[in-house]
Amino acid sequence: MALLVVSMLIPLMKVLSDSFDRSTTYGINLWPQNPSIVAYKTIFSAKALYRPLLISFLTTASGTFLGLLFSTLGAYVLIQKDLIGRRFFAFFIFFTMIFSGGLVPTYLVIKNLGMTNTLWAVILPPSLNVYNMFLMKNFFEQIPESLFESASIDGASPMIVFARIVLPLSLPALASIGLFFGVQFWNDFFNYVIYITNTDLYNFQVKLRELILSEQNLTDPSIVGFGNSVRNAAIIVAMIPPMIIYPFCQRYFITGITMGAVKE
Amino acid sequence: MAKMKKLVVLLLVATIVVFSLAACSSSKPAGDDSSNQQTNGDNTGSNNEQTSESEKEVEKPSEIRFMIDGTFLLPDNGQEYLVKAFEEKTGIKLIVNQPAHNEYYEKVNLAFATEEIPDVVLLSGSHYLNYAMQGALYDITELYENSEVKNRIVDQAIVDAVRVNGRLYGLPKERGNGTVTYVRGDWLKKLGIDIPKNYNEFIDMLRKFANEDPDGNGKKDTIPLTAAGLINSEFPMDIYLREFYQTATPDFVQKDGKWVDGMTEPEMKEALKRLQDAYQEGLIDKEIVTNKTSTCRDKFYSGKVGVFNYWAGQWNENLIVNLTANVPEAEVTPIPAIEETYYIERAPVPLCITTAAKNPEGIFKYFFEYMLDSGEGQTLFTHGIEGITYEMKDGKMVKLPSIQNPDVPFNKMFIAGELSITDYQDPYEYSEPIVNSLKIFREKAVQYSLFPTSETLTQLLPELNSIKSQIVAKIVVDNYDIDQGLEEYKKLAKDYVDAILADLNK
Amino acid sequence: MQELNKRKKVWNKIKKDKFYYLMFLPVFVMTIIFNYIPMFGIRYAFYKFTPFKKEFIGLDNFKNIFFGINSQRFWLAFKNTIILSLSNLILGIIASVVLALLLNEVYNKKIRGAIQTIVYLPHFLSWVVTASIFTIILSPQGGFINSILEAMGKEPIYFLTSEKWWRPIFLLIYRWKETGWGTIIYLAAMTSINPQLYEAAEIDGAGRWRQTIYITIPALMPTILVVFVLNLGKVLNIFESVFVLYNSMVHNVADVIETFTYRIGMQQADYGLGTAIGLFKSLIAMILVLITNKVSQKVRGSDIL
């Protein structure tokens, strides 16, 4: 286990060390040769990054919320075994994971909805995630059936069962799938590039890429960049928010379980 | 209960959102079928009657929709100033659409496929040819021939490089430039080597770099020469490693008016032998096949590499800055092409007017000609605006700090001044490495034109090129017998080569 | 009369369940708008469809891929895709489940939290960065692994260009990057295991190992199967990871459908050809999923989805 953790850490240490290195080096360095924080200064002093950061937070929060909403709603309906049309719904949803119309037709739909150049284009379509919905459904199925039965005997409506029983009992599922959504929205750049031309609406990832590209560009000699350290610093900076959020989600993976108590 | 209320509200919001969307969607997303008739068809030369009476007043466009990649000044770096200054000077509003650099062509294709076609678009190499061939670009041949710009272009070969069957569908904004061989000058001095003039001297130099510990750390750990791959993935495939390829090329070439596959020509065999010998002797980076361009740069910056063939001009300075950060005494010396070979100047990247543009003559006259006017316009598109991006001190131009990163001076608006194609008297004095590397490069550089294209070619070339790099890598790295390797190539590539040659020699 | 009764019954049931349908409505409508309407685009698989023209050409795109000059290279890529993707999928599930089980054995909450955070971090590195780091580690000129080999008196190996080594190395790197992240779903699933089961097992004298085998793993099985099937649906889409680690020397073992498509599509924006390849991939994926589902029905008596 320790070995595993170390093997995970070394490459990450390289990125971290390179981000503090004013000079560009080649090889695995765990400590910068010319220590400097200029890369971080470059990133944080780039005022142009503040607005994108805000947009990233906004879209990640609302996207994750909508994503969880749709996947819990969908999943809840899909576990109703005797619901007429359930199998059709399941197939109806799953089908879209495998078959897709391609970029151009999807673009045209979004465009005709008037969603291009709005944040809707980067929030709404990706919040419908088949993969996550089926994972959610799998979690809901683990809830003991007796709970549903007793609730329906009490005459609770489906919505009350959903809100009172299903959601509270699925906190680990909400945490993990919420994490999936959060990271998906946080890391998204492709949807922005495709659907948004107004650069004021670009998110943090798109802007970071722009910043890094000025160094990375392979064919255009005229683009002079900030150096490698910025690229590495950008990777680190982009990791920070998920790292802060993760422990909060992690809590739910442990609280539900009483293994510790079993052991003693 | 409170929870319940919240939930109801939530659901309500969700449903409203969905319904409003559904309502919008009923306005029918089927526009894709009404697609582009107007971009189709043959419009070459159809609009050119008017220009023959060239005295006729050309109407000035009020706005130009301009699609451009990351080579144009970024919004964060003060793009608005350029747009504003251009409008003040010409009265034309420049509407810039600048997609993220890596996805640029994806967006250009999408724009054309969905009828959001700009007036002016920048298109490189194969994209330019493809778009021209499909009739998406306006033929500017006559406009160019009758224009003032033509007289200002210093070398017609640069413009001719982007002609398609003699016709022009775009105008270069600057030269295509190319790569020059950089050598560690301090190593040369230290080991007492002269700048190599021919292949034997070049190999001798590599040998000394490999064996005589040029970095003086007592270890045999230097890389005499590095490159990203043995073969470029597209035309020209032999742009790097010029000393080894010499006059051979893996591309298709014209010999006595007929196209042949360079791969199976006799000189290619010699080139492969040179590469194989040098690699097996340890004179070429062991990891040449897995190197990316960025890896090569990092290796060079870290001070372990002796020879690196890379862009002339601005990059000489970049290499120096990054290398001396690690090795303060290092020197980066561009060397003239050795006797047996020459450098390659790529075809420039042209700016094109699309057939969707309503007023191509106006765009050409008030945008293209202005940008390349060897005066005010060219200064604007090269250096920017006085007081914002540069200032004049004692008749000399001094760059002001960059808006995006005040620690470095402003670089350029759009046109790289040192690569200007006109007789523009540049008021800015470029640094010695930029001027010097360009001079050495141009002394013996051959201007390459674009490689022809056709439907067959676009379908088959990528896979054939991938077969070529497979075989070359096998021969060089795995020390595979050259004749046997080429036999294998002929077997694998036969269908491709036959089809392509039939198409080219048509 | 009976018919009418039955219909009425169905109708009553639907009416009774109206809230469920209402809850499903947003998902249903969005799916239609964002997924099904664009699916009309699938017809372009039978078109010559570029930014400049849209012309019906029947099966030409498919003929081109399956029987044209490029077909040999396409089938090679197809074979590689299946091999790489399937082994990656299966290894991925095994590795993540094992790691999740191991993590579950760490009782110190702080240590466990720290380990969990570390193992999931590589997920946030892009493939480009991952590839560049591993290229250095595996370098035949002074790379970490080869230094060890040399110290042991062995010849250095150029792993990334070796047809023998490339696939194992690729799978290893993929595991390095995604195993930690993959545990999340299993860790969450473990929380729903009834602790009484373990208590009972303890009383019966079952050790940790037996508890894992007889309680934890069976409890994880539904999740494992769902993950397997969902990923099976995307099995032919492997691209970026291969693209950044690919080089021409390992073409025969490394080239996959998406890298092939990328090369073909780089020069020409042929959406029609792209859609045709996409449709082919979708059909294969659908077949794989349906077979798996059938097997599951036979073996477990229930659908996976």
PDB file of C-alpha atoms in Angstrom, chain B residues 7 11 14-15 17-19 21-22 25 29 31-36 39-40 105-106 108-114 126-127 130-131 134-136 222-223 233-234 279 284-292 295 299 453 455 457-467 469-470 473-474 477-478 492 495-496 499, chain C residues 22-23 25-30 33-34 37-38 40-41 43-44 47-54 61 64 68-74 76 128 131-132 135-136 138-143 158 160-161 163 243-252 255 259-271 273:
ATOM      1  CA  LEU B   7     -38.438  19.805  -3.508  1.00  0.00           C
ATOM      2  CA  LEU B  11     -39.325  20.311  -9.537  1.00  0.00           C
ATOM      3  CA  ALA B  14     -37.025  22.120 -13.552  1.00  0.00           C
ATOM      4  CA  THR B  15     -40.282  21.617 -15.366  1.00  0.00           C
ATOM      5  CA  VAL B  17     -37.026  25.150 -17.685  1.00  0.00           C
ATOM      6  CA  VAL B  18     -37.817  22.062 -19.654  1.00  0.00           C
ATOM      7  CA  PHE B  19     -41.060  23.400 -21.008  1.00  0.00           C
ATOM      8  CA  LEU B  21     -36.944  24.702 -23.847  1.00  0.00           C
ATOM      9  CA  ALA B  22     -39.477  22.490 -25.467  1.00  0.00           C
ATOM     10  CA  SER B  25     -37.449  23.631 -29.859  1.00  0.00           C
ATOM     11  CA  PRO B  29     -34.074  22.481 -35.394  1.00  0.00           C
ATOM     12  CA  GLY B  31     -32.098  24.107 -40.504  1.00  0.00           C
ATOM     13  CA  ASP B  32     -29.385  21.691 -41.440  1.00  0.00           C
ATOM     14  CA  ASP B  33     -31.151  20.661 -44.582  1.00  0.00           C
ATOM     15  CA  SER B  34     -31.482  24.079 -46.097  1.00  0.00           C
ATOM     16  CA  SER B  35     -27.722  23.903 -46.182  1.00  0.00           C
ATOM     17  CA  ASN B  36     -25.265  25.602 -48.339  1.00  0.00           C
ATOM     18  CA  THR B  39     -20.913  27.979 -51.271  1.00  0.00           C
ATOM     19  CA  ASN B  40     -21.065  25.271 -53.845  1.00  0.00           C
ATOM     20  CA  TYR B 105     -10.073  24.011 -37.459  1.00  0.00           C
ATOM     21  CA  GLU B 106     -12.820  22.054 -35.755  1.00  0.00           C
ATOM     22  CA  VAL B 108     -13.904  26.557 -38.835  1.00  0.00           C
ATOM     23  CA  ASN B 109     -15.318  23.347 -40.287  1.00  0.00           C
ATOM     24  CA  LEU B 110     -18.317  23.608 -38.015  1.00  0.00           C
ATOM     25  CA  ALA B 111     -18.906  27.219 -39.034  1.00  0.00           C
ATOM     26  CA  PHE B 112     -18.960  26.272 -42.710  1.00  0.00           C
ATOM     27  CA  ALA B 113     -21.084  23.195 -42.097  1.00  0.00           C
ATOM     28  CA  THR B 114     -23.687  25.193 -40.183  1.00  0.00           C
ATOM     29  CA  SER B 126      -4.144  21.340 -46.513  1.00  0.00           C
ATOM     30  CA  HIS B 127      -7.174  23.171 -45.120  1.00  0.00           C
ATOM     31  CA  ASN B 130      -9.330  21.730 -49.452  1.00  0.00           C
ATOM     32  CA  TYR B 131     -11.469  24.827 -48.989  1.00  0.00           C
ATOM     33  CA  GLN B 134     -14.455  22.923 -52.748  1.00  0.00           C
ATOM     34  CA  GLY B 135     -15.232  26.419 -53.985  1.00  0.00           C
ATOM     35  CA  ALA B 136     -15.561  27.927 -50.516  1.00  0.00           C
ATOM     36  CA  THR B 222      24.874  14.167 -23.500  1.00  0.00           C
ATOM     37  CA  ILE B 223      22.523  13.823 -26.431  1.00  0.00           C
ATOM     38  CA  SER B 233       3.763  13.519 -40.055  1.00  0.00           C
ATOM     39  CA  GLU B 234       2.778  15.669 -43.031  1.00  0.00           C
ATOM     40  CA  TYR B 279      21.335   6.304 -34.639  1.00  0.00           C
ATOM     41  CA  ILE B 284      20.935  10.730 -32.432  1.00  0.00           C
ATOM     42  CA  ASP B 285      18.634  10.896 -29.429  1.00  0.00           C
ATOM     43  CA  LYS B 286      17.694   7.292 -28.539  1.00  0.00           C
ATOM     44  CA  GLU B 287      14.131   8.431 -27.943  1.00  0.00           C
ATOM     45  CA  ILE B 288      13.661  10.220 -31.229  1.00  0.00           C
ATOM     46  CA  VAL B 289      10.551   8.173 -32.030  1.00  0.00           C
ATOM     47  CA  THR B 290       8.721   9.013 -28.823  1.00  0.00           C
ATOM     48  CA  ASN B 291       9.899  12.626 -28.580  1.00  0.00           C
ATOM     49  CA  LYS B 292       7.292  15.341 -28.858  1.00  0.00           C
ATOM     50  CA  THR B 295      10.140  17.081 -25.065  1.00  0.00           C
ATOM     51  CA  LYS B 299      15.820  18.441 -23.259  1.00  0.00           C
ATOM     52  CA  THR B 453      -4.623  17.800 -52.922  1.00  0.00           C
ATOM     53  CA  GLU B 455     -10.224  13.623 -52.714  1.00  0.00           C
ATOM     54  CA  LEU B 457      -5.096  12.194 -51.705  1.00  0.00           C
ATOM     55  CA  THR B 458      -6.879  13.357 -48.579  1.00  0.00           C
ATOM     56  CA  GLN B 459      -8.236   9.876 -48.060  1.00  0.00           C
ATOM     57  CA  LEU B 460      -5.042   7.971 -48.653  1.00  0.00           C
ATOM     58  CA  LEU B 461      -2.111  10.185 -47.708  1.00  0.00           C
ATOM     59  CA  PRO B 462      -2.514  10.071 -43.911  1.00  0.00           C
ATOM     60  CA  GLU B 463      -2.395   6.279 -43.812  1.00  0.00           C
ATOM     61  CA  LEU B 464       0.409   6.074 -46.338  1.00  0.00           C
ATOM     62  CA  ASN B 465       2.410   8.566 -44.295  1.00  0.00           C
ATOM     63  CA  SER B 466       1.804   6.474 -41.235  1.00  0.00           C
ATOM     64  CA  ILE B 467       3.147   3.420 -43.097  1.00  0.00           C
ATOM     65  CA  SER B 469       6.995   6.452 -40.563  1.00  0.00           C
ATOM     66  CA  GLN B 470       6.508   2.859 -39.410  1.00  0.00           C
ATOM     67  CA  ALA B 473      11.424   3.901 -37.596  1.00  0.00           C
ATOM     68  CA  LYS B 474      11.935   0.163 -37.973  1.00  0.00           C
ATOM     69  CA  VAL B 477      15.799   2.293 -34.552  1.00  0.00           C
ATOM     70  CA  ASP B 478      15.556  -1.484 -34.895  1.00  0.00           C
ATOM     71  CA  LEU B 492       2.325  -2.564 -47.577  1.00  0.00           C
ATOM     72  CA  ASP B 495      -2.233   0.051 -53.300  1.00  0.00           C
ATOM     73  CA  TYR B 496      -1.794   3.472 -51.770  1.00  0.00           C
ATOM     74  CA  ALA B 499      -3.756   5.109 -56.445  1.00  0.00           C
TER      75      ALA B 499
ATOM     76  CA  LEU C  22     -44.423  13.576 -13.972  1.00  0.00           C
ATOM     77  CA  MET C  23     -41.079  13.090 -12.279  1.00  0.00           C
ATOM     78  CA  LEU C  25     -40.955  14.155 -17.657  1.00  0.00           C
ATOM     79  CA  PRO C  26     -38.008  16.559 -17.421  1.00  0.00           C
ATOM     80  CA  VAL C  27     -35.559  13.766 -18.151  1.00  0.00           C
ATOM     81  CA  PHE C  28     -37.712  12.478 -20.963  1.00  0.00           C
ATOM     82  CA  VAL C  29     -38.120  15.851 -22.658  1.00  0.00           C
ATOM     83  CA  MET C  30     -34.468  16.762 -22.330  1.00  0.00           C
ATOM     84  CA  ILE C  33     -34.296  17.421 -27.355  1.00  0.00           C
ATOM     85  CA  PHE C  34     -30.611  16.928 -26.753  1.00  0.00           C
ATOM     86  CA  ILE C  37     -33.465  15.115 -32.307  1.00  0.00           C
ATOM     87  CA  PRO C  38     -29.760  15.233 -33.178  1.00  0.00           C
ATOM     88  CA  PHE C  40     -31.459  12.424 -37.286  1.00  0.00           C
ATOM     89  CA  GLY C  41     -27.819  13.129 -38.019  1.00  0.00           C
ATOM     90  CA  ARG C  43     -28.451   9.434 -41.648  1.00  0.00           C
ATOM     91  CA  TYR C  44     -25.273  11.271 -42.638  1.00  0.00           C
ATOM     92  CA  TYR C  47     -23.989  10.871 -47.089  1.00  0.00           C
ATOM     93  CA  LYS C  48     -20.955  12.553 -48.426  1.00  0.00           C
ATOM     94  CA  PHE C  49     -21.151  15.268 -45.815  1.00  0.00           C
ATOM     95  CA  THR C  50     -18.437  17.892 -45.613  1.00  0.00           C
ATOM     96  CA  PRO C  51     -18.605  21.573 -44.696  1.00  0.00           C
ATOM     97  CA  PHE C  52     -19.307  22.192 -48.378  1.00  0.00           C
ATOM     98  CA  LYS C  53     -21.686  19.543 -49.523  1.00  0.00           C
ATOM     99  CA  LYS C  54     -24.299  17.073 -48.447  1.00  0.00           C
ATOM    100  CA  ASN C  61     -18.796   5.303 -46.686  1.00  0.00           C
ATOM    101  CA  ASN C  64     -14.812   2.634 -48.159  1.00  0.00           C
ATOM    102  CA  GLY C  68     -11.379   0.213 -49.487  1.00  0.00           C
ATOM    103  CA  ILE C  69      -7.632   0.657 -49.585  1.00  0.00           C
ATOM    104  CA  ASN C  70      -7.651   1.727 -45.940  1.00  0.00           C
ATOM    105  CA  SER C  71      -9.655  -1.327 -44.841  1.00  0.00           C
ATOM    106  CA  GLN C  72      -6.657  -3.423 -43.819  1.00  0.00           C
ATOM    107  CA  ARG C  73      -5.512  -0.728 -41.442  1.00  0.00           C
ATOM    108  CA  PHE C  74      -9.049  -0.235 -40.204  1.00  0.00           C
ATOM    109  CA  LEU C  76      -6.147  -3.877 -37.516  1.00  0.00           C
ATOM    110  CA  VAL C 128      -0.797  14.650 -22.208  1.00  0.00           C
ATOM    111  CA  ALA C 131       2.262  10.571 -21.007  1.00  0.00           C
ATOM    112  CA  SER C 132       5.120  13.029 -20.738  1.00  0.00           C
ATOM    113  CA  THR C 135       7.934   8.789 -21.068  1.00  0.00           C
ATOM    114  CA  ILE C 136      10.599  10.189 -18.760  1.00  0.00           C
ATOM    115  CA  LEU C 138      10.439   4.731 -18.889  1.00  0.00           C
ATOM    116  CA  SER C 139      13.199   6.436 -20.864  1.00  0.00           C
ATOM    117  CA  PRO C 140      15.960   4.159 -22.166  1.00  0.00           C
ATOM    118  CA  GLN C 141      18.488   6.931 -21.469  1.00  0.00           C
ATOM    119  CA  GLY C 142      18.630   7.220 -17.725  1.00  0.00           C
ATOM    120  CA  GLY C 143      14.933   6.688 -17.011  1.00  0.00           C
ATOM    121  CA  TYR C 158      12.888   1.070 -24.858  1.00  0.00           C
ATOM    122  CA  LEU C 160       7.295   2.499 -25.444  1.00  0.00           C
ATOM    123  CA  THR C 161       8.544   1.391 -28.855  1.00  0.00           C
ATOM    124  CA  GLU C 163       5.631  -4.261 -29.572  1.00  0.00           C
ATOM    125  CA  PHE C 243      -3.025   8.939 -28.884  1.00  0.00           C
ATOM    126  CA  VAL C 244      -0.508  10.369 -26.436  1.00  0.00           C
ATOM    127  CA  LEU C 245       1.369   7.103 -25.897  1.00  0.00           C
ATOM    128  CA  TYR C 246       1.260   5.917 -29.503  1.00  0.00           C
ATOM    129  CA  ASN C 247       4.236   5.993 -31.829  1.00  0.00           C
ATOM    130  CA  SER C 248       4.815   4.588 -35.270  1.00  0.00           C
ATOM    131  CA  MET C 249       6.941   1.676 -34.056  1.00  0.00           C
ATOM    132  CA  VAL C 250       4.060   0.101 -32.150  1.00  0.00           C
ATOM    133  CA  HIS C 251       1.424   0.777 -34.779  1.00  0.00           C
ATOM    134  CA  ASN C 252       0.558  -2.918 -35.108  1.00  0.00           C
ATOM    135  CA  ASP C 255      -3.458   1.770 -33.338  1.00  0.00           C
ATOM    136  CA  THR C 259      -6.629   7.233 -33.752  1.00  0.00           C
ATOM    137  CA  PHE C 260      -7.265   5.855 -37.224  1.00  0.00           C
ATOM    138  CA  THR C 261     -10.303   8.119 -37.595  1.00  0.00           C
ATOM    139  CA  TYR C 262      -8.299  11.040 -36.305  1.00  0.00           C
ATOM    140  CA  ARG C 263      -5.606  10.600 -38.947  1.00  0.00           C
ATOM    141  CA  ILE C 264      -8.127  10.189 -41.746  1.00  0.00           C
ATOM    142  CA  GLY C 265     -10.175  13.121 -40.541  1.00  0.00           C
ATOM    143  CA  MET C 266      -7.278  15.474 -39.876  1.00  0.00           C
ATOM    144  CA  GLN C 267      -6.978  16.523 -43.493  1.00  0.00           C
ATOM    145  CA  GLN C 268     -10.600  16.515 -44.501  1.00  0.00           C
ATOM    146  CA  ALA C 269     -13.641  17.381 -42.486  1.00  0.00           C
ATOM    147  CA  ASP C 270     -15.620  14.403 -43.705  1.00  0.00           C
ATOM    148  CA  TYR C 271     -18.462  14.264 -41.207  1.00  0.00           C
ATOM    149  CA  LEU C 273     -17.265   9.123 -42.919  1.00  0.00           C
TER     150      LEU C 273
END
